[in-house]
CSV table of C-alpha atoms and ligand atoms in Angstrom, one decimal:
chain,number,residue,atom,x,y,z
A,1,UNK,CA,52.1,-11.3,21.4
A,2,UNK,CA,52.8,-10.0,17.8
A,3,UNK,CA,51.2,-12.9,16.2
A,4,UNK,CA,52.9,-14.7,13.2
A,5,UNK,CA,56.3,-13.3,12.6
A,6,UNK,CA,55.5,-12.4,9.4
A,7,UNK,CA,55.8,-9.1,7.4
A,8,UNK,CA,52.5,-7.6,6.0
A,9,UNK,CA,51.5,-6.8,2.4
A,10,UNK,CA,51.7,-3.2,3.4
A,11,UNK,CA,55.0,-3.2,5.0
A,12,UNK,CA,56.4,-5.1,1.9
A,13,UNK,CA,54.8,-2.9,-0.5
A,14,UNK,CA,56.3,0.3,1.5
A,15,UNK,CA,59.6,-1.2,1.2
A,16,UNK,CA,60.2,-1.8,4.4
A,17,UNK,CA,61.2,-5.3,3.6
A,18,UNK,CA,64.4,-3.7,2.6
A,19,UNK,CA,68.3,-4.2,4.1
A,20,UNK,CA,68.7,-0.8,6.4
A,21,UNK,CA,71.6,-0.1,4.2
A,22,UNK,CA,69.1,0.9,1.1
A,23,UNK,CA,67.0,3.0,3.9
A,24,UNK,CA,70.5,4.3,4.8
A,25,UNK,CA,71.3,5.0,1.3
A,26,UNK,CA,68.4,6.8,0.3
A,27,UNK,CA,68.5,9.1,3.1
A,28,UNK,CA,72.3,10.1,2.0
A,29,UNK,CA,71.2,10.3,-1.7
A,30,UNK,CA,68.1,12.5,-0.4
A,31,UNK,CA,70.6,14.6,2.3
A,32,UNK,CA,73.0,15.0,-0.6
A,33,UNK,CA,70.1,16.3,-3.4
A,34,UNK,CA,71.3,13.3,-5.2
A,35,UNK,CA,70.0,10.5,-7.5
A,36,UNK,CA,70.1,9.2,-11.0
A,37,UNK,CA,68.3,7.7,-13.9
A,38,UNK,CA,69.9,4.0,-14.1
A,39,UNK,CA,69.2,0.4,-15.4
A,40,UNK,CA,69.9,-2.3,-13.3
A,41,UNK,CA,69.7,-6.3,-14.1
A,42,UNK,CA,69.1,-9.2,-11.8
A,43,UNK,CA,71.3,-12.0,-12.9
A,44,UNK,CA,72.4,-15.5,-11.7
A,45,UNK,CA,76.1,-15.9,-11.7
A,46,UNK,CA,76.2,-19.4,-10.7
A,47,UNK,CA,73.6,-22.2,-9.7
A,48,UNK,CA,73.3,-24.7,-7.0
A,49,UNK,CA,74.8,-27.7,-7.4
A,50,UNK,CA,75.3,-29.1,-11.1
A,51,UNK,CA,72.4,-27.5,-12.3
A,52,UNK,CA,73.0,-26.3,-15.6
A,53,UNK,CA,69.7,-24.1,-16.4
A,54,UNK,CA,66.9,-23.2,-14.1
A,55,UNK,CA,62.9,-22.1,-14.5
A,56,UNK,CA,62.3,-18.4,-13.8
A,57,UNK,CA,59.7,-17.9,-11.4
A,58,UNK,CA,58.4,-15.3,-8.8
A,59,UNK,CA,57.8,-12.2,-11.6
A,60,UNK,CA,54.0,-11.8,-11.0
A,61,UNK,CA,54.9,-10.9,-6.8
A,62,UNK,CA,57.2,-8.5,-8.4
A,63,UNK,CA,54.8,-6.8,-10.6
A,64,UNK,CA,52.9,-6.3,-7.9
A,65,UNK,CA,55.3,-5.2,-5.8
A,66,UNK,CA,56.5,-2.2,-8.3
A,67,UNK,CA,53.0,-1.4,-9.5
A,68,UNK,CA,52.8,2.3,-9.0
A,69,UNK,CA,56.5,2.8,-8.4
A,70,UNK,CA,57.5,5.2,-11.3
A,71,UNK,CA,60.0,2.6,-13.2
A,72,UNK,CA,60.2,0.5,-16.1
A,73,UNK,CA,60.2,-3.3,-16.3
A,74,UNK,CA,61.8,-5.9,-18.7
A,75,UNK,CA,61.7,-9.1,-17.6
A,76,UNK,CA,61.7,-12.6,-19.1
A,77,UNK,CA,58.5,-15.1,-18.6
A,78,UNK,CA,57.8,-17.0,-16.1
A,79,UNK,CA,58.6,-20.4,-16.1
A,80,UNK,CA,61.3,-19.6,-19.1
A,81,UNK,CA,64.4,-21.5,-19.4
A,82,UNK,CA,67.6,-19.3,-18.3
A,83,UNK,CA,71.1,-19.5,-18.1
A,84,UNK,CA,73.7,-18.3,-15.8
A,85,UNK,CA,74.8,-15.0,-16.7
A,86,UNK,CA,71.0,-14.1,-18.6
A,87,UNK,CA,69.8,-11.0,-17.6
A,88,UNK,CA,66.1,-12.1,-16.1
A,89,UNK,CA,64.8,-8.9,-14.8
A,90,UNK,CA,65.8,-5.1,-16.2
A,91,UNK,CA,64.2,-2.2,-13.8
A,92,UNK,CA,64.7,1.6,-15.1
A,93,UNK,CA,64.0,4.3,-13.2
A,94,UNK,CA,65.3,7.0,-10.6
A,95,UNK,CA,67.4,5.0,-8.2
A,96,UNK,CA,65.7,6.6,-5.1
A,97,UNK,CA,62.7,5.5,-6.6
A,98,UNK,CA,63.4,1.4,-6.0
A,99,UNK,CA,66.6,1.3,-4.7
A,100,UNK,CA,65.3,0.1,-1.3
A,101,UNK,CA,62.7,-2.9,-3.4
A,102,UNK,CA,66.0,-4.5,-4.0
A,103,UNK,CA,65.7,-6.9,-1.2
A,104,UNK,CA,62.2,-7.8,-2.0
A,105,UNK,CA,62.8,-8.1,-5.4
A,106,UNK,CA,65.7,-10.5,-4.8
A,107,UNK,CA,63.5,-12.8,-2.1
A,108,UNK,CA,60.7,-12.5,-4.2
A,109,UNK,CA,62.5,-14.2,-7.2
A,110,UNK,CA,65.6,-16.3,-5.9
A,111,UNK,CA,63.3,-18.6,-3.6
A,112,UNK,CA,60.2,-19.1,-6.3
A,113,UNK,CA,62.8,-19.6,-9.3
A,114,UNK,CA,64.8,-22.6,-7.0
A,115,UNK,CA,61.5,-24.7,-6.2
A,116,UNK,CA,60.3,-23.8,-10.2
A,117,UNK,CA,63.5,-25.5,-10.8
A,118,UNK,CA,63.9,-28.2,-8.7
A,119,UNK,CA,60.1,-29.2,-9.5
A,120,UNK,CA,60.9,-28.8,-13.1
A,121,UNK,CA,63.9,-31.7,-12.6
A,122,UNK,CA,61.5,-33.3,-10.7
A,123,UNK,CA,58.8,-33.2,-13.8
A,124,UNK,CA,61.7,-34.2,-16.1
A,125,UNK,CA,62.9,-37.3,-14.0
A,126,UNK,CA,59.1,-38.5,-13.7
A,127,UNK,CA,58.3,-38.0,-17.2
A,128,UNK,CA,54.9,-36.8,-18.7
A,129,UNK,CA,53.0,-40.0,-17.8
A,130,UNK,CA,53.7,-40.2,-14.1
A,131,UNK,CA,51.3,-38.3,-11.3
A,132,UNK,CA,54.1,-35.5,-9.6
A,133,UNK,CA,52.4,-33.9,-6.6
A,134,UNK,CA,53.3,-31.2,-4.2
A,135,UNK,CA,53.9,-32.5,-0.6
A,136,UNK,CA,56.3,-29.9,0.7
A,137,UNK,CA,54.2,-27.1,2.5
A,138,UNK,CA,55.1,-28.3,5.8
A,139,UNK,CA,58.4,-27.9,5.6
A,140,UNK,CA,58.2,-24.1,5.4
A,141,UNK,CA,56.1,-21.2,6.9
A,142,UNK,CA,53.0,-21.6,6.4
A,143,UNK,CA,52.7,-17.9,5.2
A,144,UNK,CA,54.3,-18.6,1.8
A,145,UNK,CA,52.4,-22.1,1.1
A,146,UNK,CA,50.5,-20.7,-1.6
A,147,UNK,CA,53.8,-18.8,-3.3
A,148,UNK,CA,56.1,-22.4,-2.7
A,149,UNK,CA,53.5,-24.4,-4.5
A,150,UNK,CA,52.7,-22.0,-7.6
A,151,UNK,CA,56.1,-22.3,-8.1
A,152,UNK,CA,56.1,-26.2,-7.3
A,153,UNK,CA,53.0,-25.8,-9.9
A,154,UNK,CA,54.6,-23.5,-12.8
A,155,UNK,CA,57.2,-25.7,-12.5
A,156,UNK,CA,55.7,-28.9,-13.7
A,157,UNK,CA,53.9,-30.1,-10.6
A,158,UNK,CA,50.4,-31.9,-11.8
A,159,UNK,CA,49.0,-30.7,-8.4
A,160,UNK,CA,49.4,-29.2,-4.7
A,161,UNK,CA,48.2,-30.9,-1.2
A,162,UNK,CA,47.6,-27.4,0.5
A,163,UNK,CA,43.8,-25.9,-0.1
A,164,UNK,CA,44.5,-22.6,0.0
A,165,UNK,CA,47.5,-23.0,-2.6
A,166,UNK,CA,45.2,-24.8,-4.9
A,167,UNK,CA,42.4,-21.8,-4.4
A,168,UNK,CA,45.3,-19.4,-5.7
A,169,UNK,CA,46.0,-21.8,-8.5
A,170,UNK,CA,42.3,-22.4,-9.1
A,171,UNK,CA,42.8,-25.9,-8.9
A,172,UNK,CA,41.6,-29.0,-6.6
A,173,UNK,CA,43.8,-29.9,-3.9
A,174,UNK,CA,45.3,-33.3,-4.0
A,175,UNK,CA,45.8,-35.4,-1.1
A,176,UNK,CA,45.3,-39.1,0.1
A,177,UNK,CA,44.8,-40.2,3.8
A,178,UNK,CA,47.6,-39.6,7.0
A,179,UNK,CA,48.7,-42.0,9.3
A,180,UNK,CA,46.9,-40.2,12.2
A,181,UNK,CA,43.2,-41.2,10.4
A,182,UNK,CA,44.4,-44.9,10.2
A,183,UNK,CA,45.7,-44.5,13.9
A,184,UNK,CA,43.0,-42.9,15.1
A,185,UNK,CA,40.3,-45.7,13.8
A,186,UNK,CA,43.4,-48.3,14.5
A,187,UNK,CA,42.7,-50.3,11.1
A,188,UNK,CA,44.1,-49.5,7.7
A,189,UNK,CA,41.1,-51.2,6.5
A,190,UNK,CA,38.6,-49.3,8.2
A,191,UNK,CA,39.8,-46.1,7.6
A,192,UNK,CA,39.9,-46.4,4.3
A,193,UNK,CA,36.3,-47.7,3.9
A,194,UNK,CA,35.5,-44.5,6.0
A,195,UNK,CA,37.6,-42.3,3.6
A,196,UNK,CA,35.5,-43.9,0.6
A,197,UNK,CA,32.0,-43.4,2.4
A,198,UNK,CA,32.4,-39.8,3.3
A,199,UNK,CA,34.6,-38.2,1.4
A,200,UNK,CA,32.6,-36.8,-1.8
A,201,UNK,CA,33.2,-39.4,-4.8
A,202,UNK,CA,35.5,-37.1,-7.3
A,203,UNK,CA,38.2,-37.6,-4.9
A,204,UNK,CA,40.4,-40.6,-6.1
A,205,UNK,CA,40.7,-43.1,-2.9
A,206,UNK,CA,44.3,-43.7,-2.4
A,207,UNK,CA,44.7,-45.5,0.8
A,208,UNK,CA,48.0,-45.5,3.2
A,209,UNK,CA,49.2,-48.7,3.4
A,210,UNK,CA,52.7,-48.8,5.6
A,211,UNK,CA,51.0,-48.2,9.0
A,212,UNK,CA,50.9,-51.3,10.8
A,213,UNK,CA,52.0,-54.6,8.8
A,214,UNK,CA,53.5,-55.3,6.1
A,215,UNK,CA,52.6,-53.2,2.8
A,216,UNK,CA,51.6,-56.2,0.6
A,217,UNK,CA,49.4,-57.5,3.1
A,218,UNK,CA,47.7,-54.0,3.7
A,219,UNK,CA,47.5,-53.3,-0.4
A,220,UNK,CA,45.7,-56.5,-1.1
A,221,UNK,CA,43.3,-56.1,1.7
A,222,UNK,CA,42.4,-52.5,0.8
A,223,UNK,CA,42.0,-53.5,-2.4
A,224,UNK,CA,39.2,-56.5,-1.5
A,225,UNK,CA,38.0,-54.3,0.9
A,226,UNK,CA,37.2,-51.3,-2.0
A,227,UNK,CA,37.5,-53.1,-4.9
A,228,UNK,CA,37.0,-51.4,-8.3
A,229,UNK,CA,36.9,-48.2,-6.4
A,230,UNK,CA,40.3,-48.0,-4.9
A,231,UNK,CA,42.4,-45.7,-7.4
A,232,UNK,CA,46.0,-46.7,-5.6
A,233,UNK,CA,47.3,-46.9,-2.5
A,234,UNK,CA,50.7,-44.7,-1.0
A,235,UNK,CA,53.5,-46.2,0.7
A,236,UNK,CA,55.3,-43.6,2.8
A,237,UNK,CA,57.5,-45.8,4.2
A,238,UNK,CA,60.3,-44.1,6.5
A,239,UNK,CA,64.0,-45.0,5.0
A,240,UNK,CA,64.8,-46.7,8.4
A,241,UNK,CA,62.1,-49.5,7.7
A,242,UNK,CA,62.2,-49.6,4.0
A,243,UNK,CA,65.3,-51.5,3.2
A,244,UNK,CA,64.8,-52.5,-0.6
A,245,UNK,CA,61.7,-49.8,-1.5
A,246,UNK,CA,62.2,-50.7,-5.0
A,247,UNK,CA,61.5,-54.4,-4.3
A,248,UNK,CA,59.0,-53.9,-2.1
A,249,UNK,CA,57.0,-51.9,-4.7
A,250,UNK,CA,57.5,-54.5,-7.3
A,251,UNK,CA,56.2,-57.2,-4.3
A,252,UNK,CA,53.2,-54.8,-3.9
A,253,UNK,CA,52.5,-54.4,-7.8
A,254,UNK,CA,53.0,-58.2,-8.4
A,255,UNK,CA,50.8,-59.3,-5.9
A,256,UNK,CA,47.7,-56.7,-6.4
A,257,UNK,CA,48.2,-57.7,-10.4
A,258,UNK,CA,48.2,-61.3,-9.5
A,259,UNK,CA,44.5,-60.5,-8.0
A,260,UNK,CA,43.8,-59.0,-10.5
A,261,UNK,CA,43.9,-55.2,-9.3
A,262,UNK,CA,46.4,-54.6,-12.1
A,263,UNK,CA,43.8,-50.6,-12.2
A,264,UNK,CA,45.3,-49.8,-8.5
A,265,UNK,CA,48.4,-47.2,-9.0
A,266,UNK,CA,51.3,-47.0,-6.6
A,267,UNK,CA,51.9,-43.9,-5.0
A,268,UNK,CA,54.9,-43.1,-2.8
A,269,UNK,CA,56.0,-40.2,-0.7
A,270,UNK,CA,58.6,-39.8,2.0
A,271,UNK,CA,61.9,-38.1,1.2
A,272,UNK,CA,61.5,-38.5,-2.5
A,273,UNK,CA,63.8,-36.7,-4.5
A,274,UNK,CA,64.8,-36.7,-8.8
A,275,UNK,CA,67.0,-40.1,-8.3
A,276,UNK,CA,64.7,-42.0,-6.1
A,277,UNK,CA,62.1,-40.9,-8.9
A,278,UNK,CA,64.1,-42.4,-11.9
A,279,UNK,CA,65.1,-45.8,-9.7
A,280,UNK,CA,61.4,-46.3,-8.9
A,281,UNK,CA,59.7,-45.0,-11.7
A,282,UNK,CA,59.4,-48.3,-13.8
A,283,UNK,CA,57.0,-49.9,-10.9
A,284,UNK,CA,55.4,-46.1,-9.6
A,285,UNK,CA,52.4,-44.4,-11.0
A,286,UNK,CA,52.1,-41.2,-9.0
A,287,UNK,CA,55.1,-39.1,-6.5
A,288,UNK,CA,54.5,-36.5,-3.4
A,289,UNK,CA,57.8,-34.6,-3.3
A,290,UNK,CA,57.9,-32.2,-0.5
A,291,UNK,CA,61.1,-31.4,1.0
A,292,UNK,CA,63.3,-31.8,-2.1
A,293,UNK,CA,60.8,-29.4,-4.1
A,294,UNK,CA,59.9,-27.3,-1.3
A,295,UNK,CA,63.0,-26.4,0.0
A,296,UNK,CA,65.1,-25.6,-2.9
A,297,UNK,CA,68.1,-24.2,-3.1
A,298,UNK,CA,67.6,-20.4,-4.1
A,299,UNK,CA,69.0,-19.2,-6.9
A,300,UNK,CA,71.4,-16.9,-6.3
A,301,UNK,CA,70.3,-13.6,-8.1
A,302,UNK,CA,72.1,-10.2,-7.4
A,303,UNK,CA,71.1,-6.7,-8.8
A,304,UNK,CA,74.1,-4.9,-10.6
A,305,UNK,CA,73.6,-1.3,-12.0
A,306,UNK,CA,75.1,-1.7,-15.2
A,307,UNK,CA,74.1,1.7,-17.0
A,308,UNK,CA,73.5,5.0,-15.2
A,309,UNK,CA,72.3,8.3,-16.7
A,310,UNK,CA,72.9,6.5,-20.2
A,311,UNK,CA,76.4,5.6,-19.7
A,312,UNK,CA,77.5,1.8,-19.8
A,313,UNK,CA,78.6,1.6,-16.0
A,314,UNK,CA,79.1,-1.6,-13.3
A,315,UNK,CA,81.0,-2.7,-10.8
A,316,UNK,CA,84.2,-4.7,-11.3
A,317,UNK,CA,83.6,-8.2,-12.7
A,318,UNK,CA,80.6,-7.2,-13.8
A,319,UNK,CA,79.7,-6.3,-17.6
A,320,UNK,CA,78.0,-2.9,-17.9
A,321,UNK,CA,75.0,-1.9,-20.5
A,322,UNK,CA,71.9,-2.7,-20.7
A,323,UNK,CA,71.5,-6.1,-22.5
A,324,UNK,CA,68.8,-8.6,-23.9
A,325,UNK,CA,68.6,-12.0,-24.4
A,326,UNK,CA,68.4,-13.5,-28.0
A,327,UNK,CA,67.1,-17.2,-28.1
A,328,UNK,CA,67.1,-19.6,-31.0
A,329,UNK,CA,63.2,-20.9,-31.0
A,330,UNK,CA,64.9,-23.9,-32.9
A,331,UNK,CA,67.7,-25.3,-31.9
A,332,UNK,CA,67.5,-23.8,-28.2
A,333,UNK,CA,71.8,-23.7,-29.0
A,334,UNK,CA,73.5,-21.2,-26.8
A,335,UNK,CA,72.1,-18.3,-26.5
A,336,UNK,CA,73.4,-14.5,-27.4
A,337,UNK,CA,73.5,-11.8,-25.0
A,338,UNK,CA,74.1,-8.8,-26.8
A,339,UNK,CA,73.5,-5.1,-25.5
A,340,UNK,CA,70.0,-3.6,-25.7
A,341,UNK,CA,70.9,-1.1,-27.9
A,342,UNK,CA,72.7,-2.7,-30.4
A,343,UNK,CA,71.6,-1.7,-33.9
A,344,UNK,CA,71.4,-5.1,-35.2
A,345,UNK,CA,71.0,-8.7,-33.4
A,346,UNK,CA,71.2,-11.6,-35.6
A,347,UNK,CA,67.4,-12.6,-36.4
A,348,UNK,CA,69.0,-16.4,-37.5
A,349,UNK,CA,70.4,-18.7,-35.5
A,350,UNK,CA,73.8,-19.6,-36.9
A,351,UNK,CA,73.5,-23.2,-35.8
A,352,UNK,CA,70.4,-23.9,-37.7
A,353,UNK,CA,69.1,-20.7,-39.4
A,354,UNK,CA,65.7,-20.9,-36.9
A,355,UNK,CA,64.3,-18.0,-35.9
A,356,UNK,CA,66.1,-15.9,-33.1
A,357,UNK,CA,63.5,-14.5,-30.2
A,358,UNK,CA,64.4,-11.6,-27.3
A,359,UNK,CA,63.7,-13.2,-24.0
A,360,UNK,CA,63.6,-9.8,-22.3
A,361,UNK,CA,60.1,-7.9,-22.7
A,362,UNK,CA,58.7,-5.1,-21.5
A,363,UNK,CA,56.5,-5.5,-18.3
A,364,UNK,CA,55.5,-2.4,-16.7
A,365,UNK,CA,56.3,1.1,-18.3
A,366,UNK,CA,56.4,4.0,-15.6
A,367,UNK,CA,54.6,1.6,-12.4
A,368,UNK,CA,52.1,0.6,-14.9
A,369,UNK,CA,51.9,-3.3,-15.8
A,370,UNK,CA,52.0,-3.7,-19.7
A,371,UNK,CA,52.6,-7.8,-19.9
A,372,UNK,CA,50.8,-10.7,-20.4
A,373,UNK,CA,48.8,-11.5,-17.8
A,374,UNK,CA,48.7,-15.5,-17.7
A,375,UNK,CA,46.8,-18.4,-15.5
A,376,UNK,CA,48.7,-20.6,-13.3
A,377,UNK,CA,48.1,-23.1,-15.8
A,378,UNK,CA,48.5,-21.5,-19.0
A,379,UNK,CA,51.9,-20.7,-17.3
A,380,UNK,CA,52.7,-24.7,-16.4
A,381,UNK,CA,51.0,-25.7,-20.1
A,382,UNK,CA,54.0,-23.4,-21.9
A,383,UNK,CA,57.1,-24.3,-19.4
A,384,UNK,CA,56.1,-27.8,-20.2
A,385,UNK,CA,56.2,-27.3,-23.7
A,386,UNK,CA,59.7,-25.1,-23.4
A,387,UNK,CA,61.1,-28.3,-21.1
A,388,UNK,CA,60.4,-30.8,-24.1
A,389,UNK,CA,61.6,-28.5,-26.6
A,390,UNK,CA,64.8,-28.4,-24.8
A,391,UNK,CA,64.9,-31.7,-25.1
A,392,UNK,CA,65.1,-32.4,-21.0
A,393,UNK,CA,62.0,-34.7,-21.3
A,394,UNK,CA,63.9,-37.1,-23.4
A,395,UNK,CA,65.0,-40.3,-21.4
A,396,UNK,CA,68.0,-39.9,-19.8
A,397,UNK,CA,68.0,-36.4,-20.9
A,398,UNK,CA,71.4,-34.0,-20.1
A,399,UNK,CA,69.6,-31.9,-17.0
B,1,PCP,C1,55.1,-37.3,5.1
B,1,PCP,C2,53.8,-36.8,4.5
B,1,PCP,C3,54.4,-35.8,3.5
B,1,PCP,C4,55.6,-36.6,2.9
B,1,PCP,C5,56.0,-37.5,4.0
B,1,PCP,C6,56.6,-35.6,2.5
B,1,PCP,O1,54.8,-38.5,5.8
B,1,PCP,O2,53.2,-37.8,3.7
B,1,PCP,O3,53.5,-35.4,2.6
B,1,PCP,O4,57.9,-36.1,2.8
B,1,PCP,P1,59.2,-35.4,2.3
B,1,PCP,O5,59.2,-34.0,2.8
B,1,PCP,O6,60.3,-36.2,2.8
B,1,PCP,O7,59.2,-35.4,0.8
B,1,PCP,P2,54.3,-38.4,7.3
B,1,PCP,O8,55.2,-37.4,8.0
B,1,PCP,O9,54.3,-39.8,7.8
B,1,PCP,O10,52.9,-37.7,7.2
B,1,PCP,P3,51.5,-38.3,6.9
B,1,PCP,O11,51.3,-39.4,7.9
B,1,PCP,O12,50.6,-37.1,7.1
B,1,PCP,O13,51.6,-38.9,5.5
C-alpha cells in the first residue's frame, strides 16, 4: 500500500511532476547538444465563465519550486488584479534548465489563482462588513488544504475552518459546531451548552440550529439557553428542506430581535455561492463558502516562448517578445502591454494623467529569490485595498 497518492516535495522539486513529453524533450535537446537561452510568459487567454479579471495567486509555491534552478523570475504580486492576455509570470534561463517545471508551474498557479478569484467575488458580493469564511477543504484532497485556503485567504476570505491551514496562515481556525455533536448528544440545546462549557472562551459560540425542528424554534431556545453569550447561530439547511431560506432567515432574525437577542448574528453555510450571498446578505451577518470557493474553476494559464536567444519568437497566434505590464495607479483604465525593452513606456496615464506602474518585477535572479517576501495577511490587507480601488467593492459593482 503506497499510502496517499500524492507526489512528494522532493519528487516535485526534481521535476518529476512534469508531462513525459518535457522529460522526452530534454533528453532529445541533451542527445542533440542542444538548448537555448529563452523567455517564456505564463498568460491567461480566456477565463471561466463571465469573469472579467481574476486575483493572481500561487507565486510563493513557485519561488520555491525554482529556487536554485539557474533562471530569472518576473512575475506580478500575489493577489494583483490581471487581465486576460497580461503576462503574470516571465522565466529566463536555459530551456533545459526548466523546461520540464512547466507542468508544475502551471498547477501551481492555475488552481491557487481560480479559488483567489472566486473568493475575491465572494469578498466583493459580501461586502467588507459581512464575516466570509472558508468551508471548502472537504471538497478536495486533503494534501492541498493548506494551499486551497491561503488562496481562499489572499483572496479575501476573513478566515479558514481547517487547523493546519490556519497554522500556515498563522491565524486561528474558525469553525462552529457539526450536526454529528448535536446528534451524538441528541439535543441542539445540550450540545451547545456543552460547546460553551468546554470549549476555551475566545471561541465565539455559534450553535447549529437546523438539526431537528424547525430553525426558529431551535434559535430562540439556544439563545435562552446561552444568553448574552451566544455570538450567532448557523443554519445549514440542505436546499431540499429549505424552501424560502431568505424568509426563513428574516423569521429567525425577527423572532430572536423580538426577544431581544437583536446581538446574535446569523450565519449560513450549505452550497452558498456569490448570488445566494447578495440575495441573503440584507438579513446575514457571517457566510461558510466551501464548494463554490474551493473548487474553482482554474484559470487557464499556458507557457508560450515568446523570445529565444534574444530574438522576438512564438508560436502562431501568439505575440512574441518579452513584455511588461503598465498599470494606471489611478484610474485602474485599461491597461498597456508594451514589450520589455521598449525604450520609453508612457509614465502618465492618458485617461487621467495618474501615475503609470510595471506590474511585472523581478523575483528571483539566477535561482536566487530577490522579492518581497510578504505575510498571508499583509498579502489579503493589499488585494483588499487593490479590490476597492477597482471599484468592485462598490454596491452592485461591474465584477
Ligand atoms: C456542510 C458543512 C460545510 C458546508 C456544508 C459547506 O454541511 O457545514 O462546511 O457546504 P458547501 O460545500 O456546499 O459550501 P454538512 O455536510 O451538514 O456538515 P456539518 O454537519 O459538518 O456542518
Amino acid at each position: 500500500m503506497k499510502g496517499f497518492h500524492i507526489a512528494t516535495p522532493e519528487q516535485i522539486k526534481a521535476g518529476a511532476v512534469t508531462d513525459v513529453y518535457f522529460q522526452r524533450t530534454a533528453a532529445i535537446l541533451d542527445a542533440k547538444g542542444l538548448d537555448a537561452y529563452v523567455r517564456a510568459e505564463f498568460v491567461a487567454k480566456s477565463f471561466p465563465g463571465d469573469w472579467d479579471w481574476a486575483l493572481f495567486a500561487g507565486l510563493e509555491e513557485v519561488t520555491h519550486l525554482l529556487e536554485g534552478i539557474d533562471v530569472n523570475v518576473r512575475a506580478i504580486e500575489e493577489g494583483q488584479v490581471f487581465r486576460t492576455l497580461e503576462p503574470v509570470i516571465e522565466i529566463e534561463g536555459g530551456y533545459r534548465e526548466f523546461g520540464i517545471y512547466e507542468t508544475a508551474v502551471l498547477g501551481l498557479i492555475c488552481q491557487a489563482s481560480g479559488i483567489a478569484t472566486r473568493a475575491a467575488r465572494c469578498r466583493v458580493a459580501a461586502g467588507p462588513d459581512r464575516q466570509l469564511i472558508s468551508f471548502g477543504a472537504r471538497r478536495m484532497h486533503p494534501a492541498i488544504a493548506p494551499m486551497i485556503e491561503r488562496a481562499a485567504y489572499l483572496g479575501g476570505c476573513d478566515g479558514v475552518a481547517v487547523v493546519a491551514s490556519a497554522e500556515l496562515l498563522g491565524t486561528d481556525p474558525v469553525g462552529t459546531i457539526p450536526h454529528a455533536l448535536i446528534l451524538v448528544m441528541g439535543d441542539t440545546v445540550r450540545a451547545t451548552q456543552a460547546f460553551d462549557e468546554v470549549i476555551e472562551k475566545k471561541v465565539p459560540r455559534i450553535s447549529l440550529i437546523d438539526t431537528f425542528t424547525d430553525e426558529k424554534f431551535a434559535a430562540i431556545q439556544v439563545a435562552e439557553a446561552l444568553g448574552g453569550r451566544l455570538a450567532a447561530v448557523r443554519l445549514d439547511t440542505p436546499s431540499s428542506r429549505r424552501g424560502d431560506f431568505f424568509d426563513i432567515l428574516s423569521e429567525v432574525r425577527w423572532e430572536l430581535d423580538l426577544r431581544g437577542y437583536e446581538d446574535v448574528g446569523l450565519f449560513v453555510s450549505g452550497g452558498i455561492d456569490e448570488e445566494a450571498i447578495r440575495e441573503l446578505k440584507p438579513v446575514v451577518d457571517g457566510f461558510g463558502v466551501g464548494t463554490h470557493i474551493s473548487a474553482a474553476p482554474v484559470v487557464d494559464f499556458s507557457m508560450d516562448i515568446v523570445e529565444i536567444d534574444g530574438a522576438h519568437v512564438a508560436k502562431r497566434g501568439k505575440w512574441s517578445g518579452a513584455k511588461q505590464v503598465l498599470r494606471c495607479t489611478g484610474c485602474h483604465e485599461d491597461d498597456l502591454v508594451p514589450l520589455h525593452h521598449a525604450e520609453e513606456w508612457p509614465d502618465r496615464c492618458t485617461e487621467c494623467g495618474g501615475d503609470v506602474e510595471p506590474l511585472l518585477t523581478l523575483q528571483m535572479k539566477g535561482g536566487v529569490p530577490s522579492g518581497a517576501r510578504l505575510e498571508p495577511g499583509d498579502i489579503r490587507a493589499r488585494t483588499l485595498e487593490r479590490l476597492a480601488a477597482f471599484g468592485f467593492d462598490k454596491e452592485g459593482s461591474a465584477l
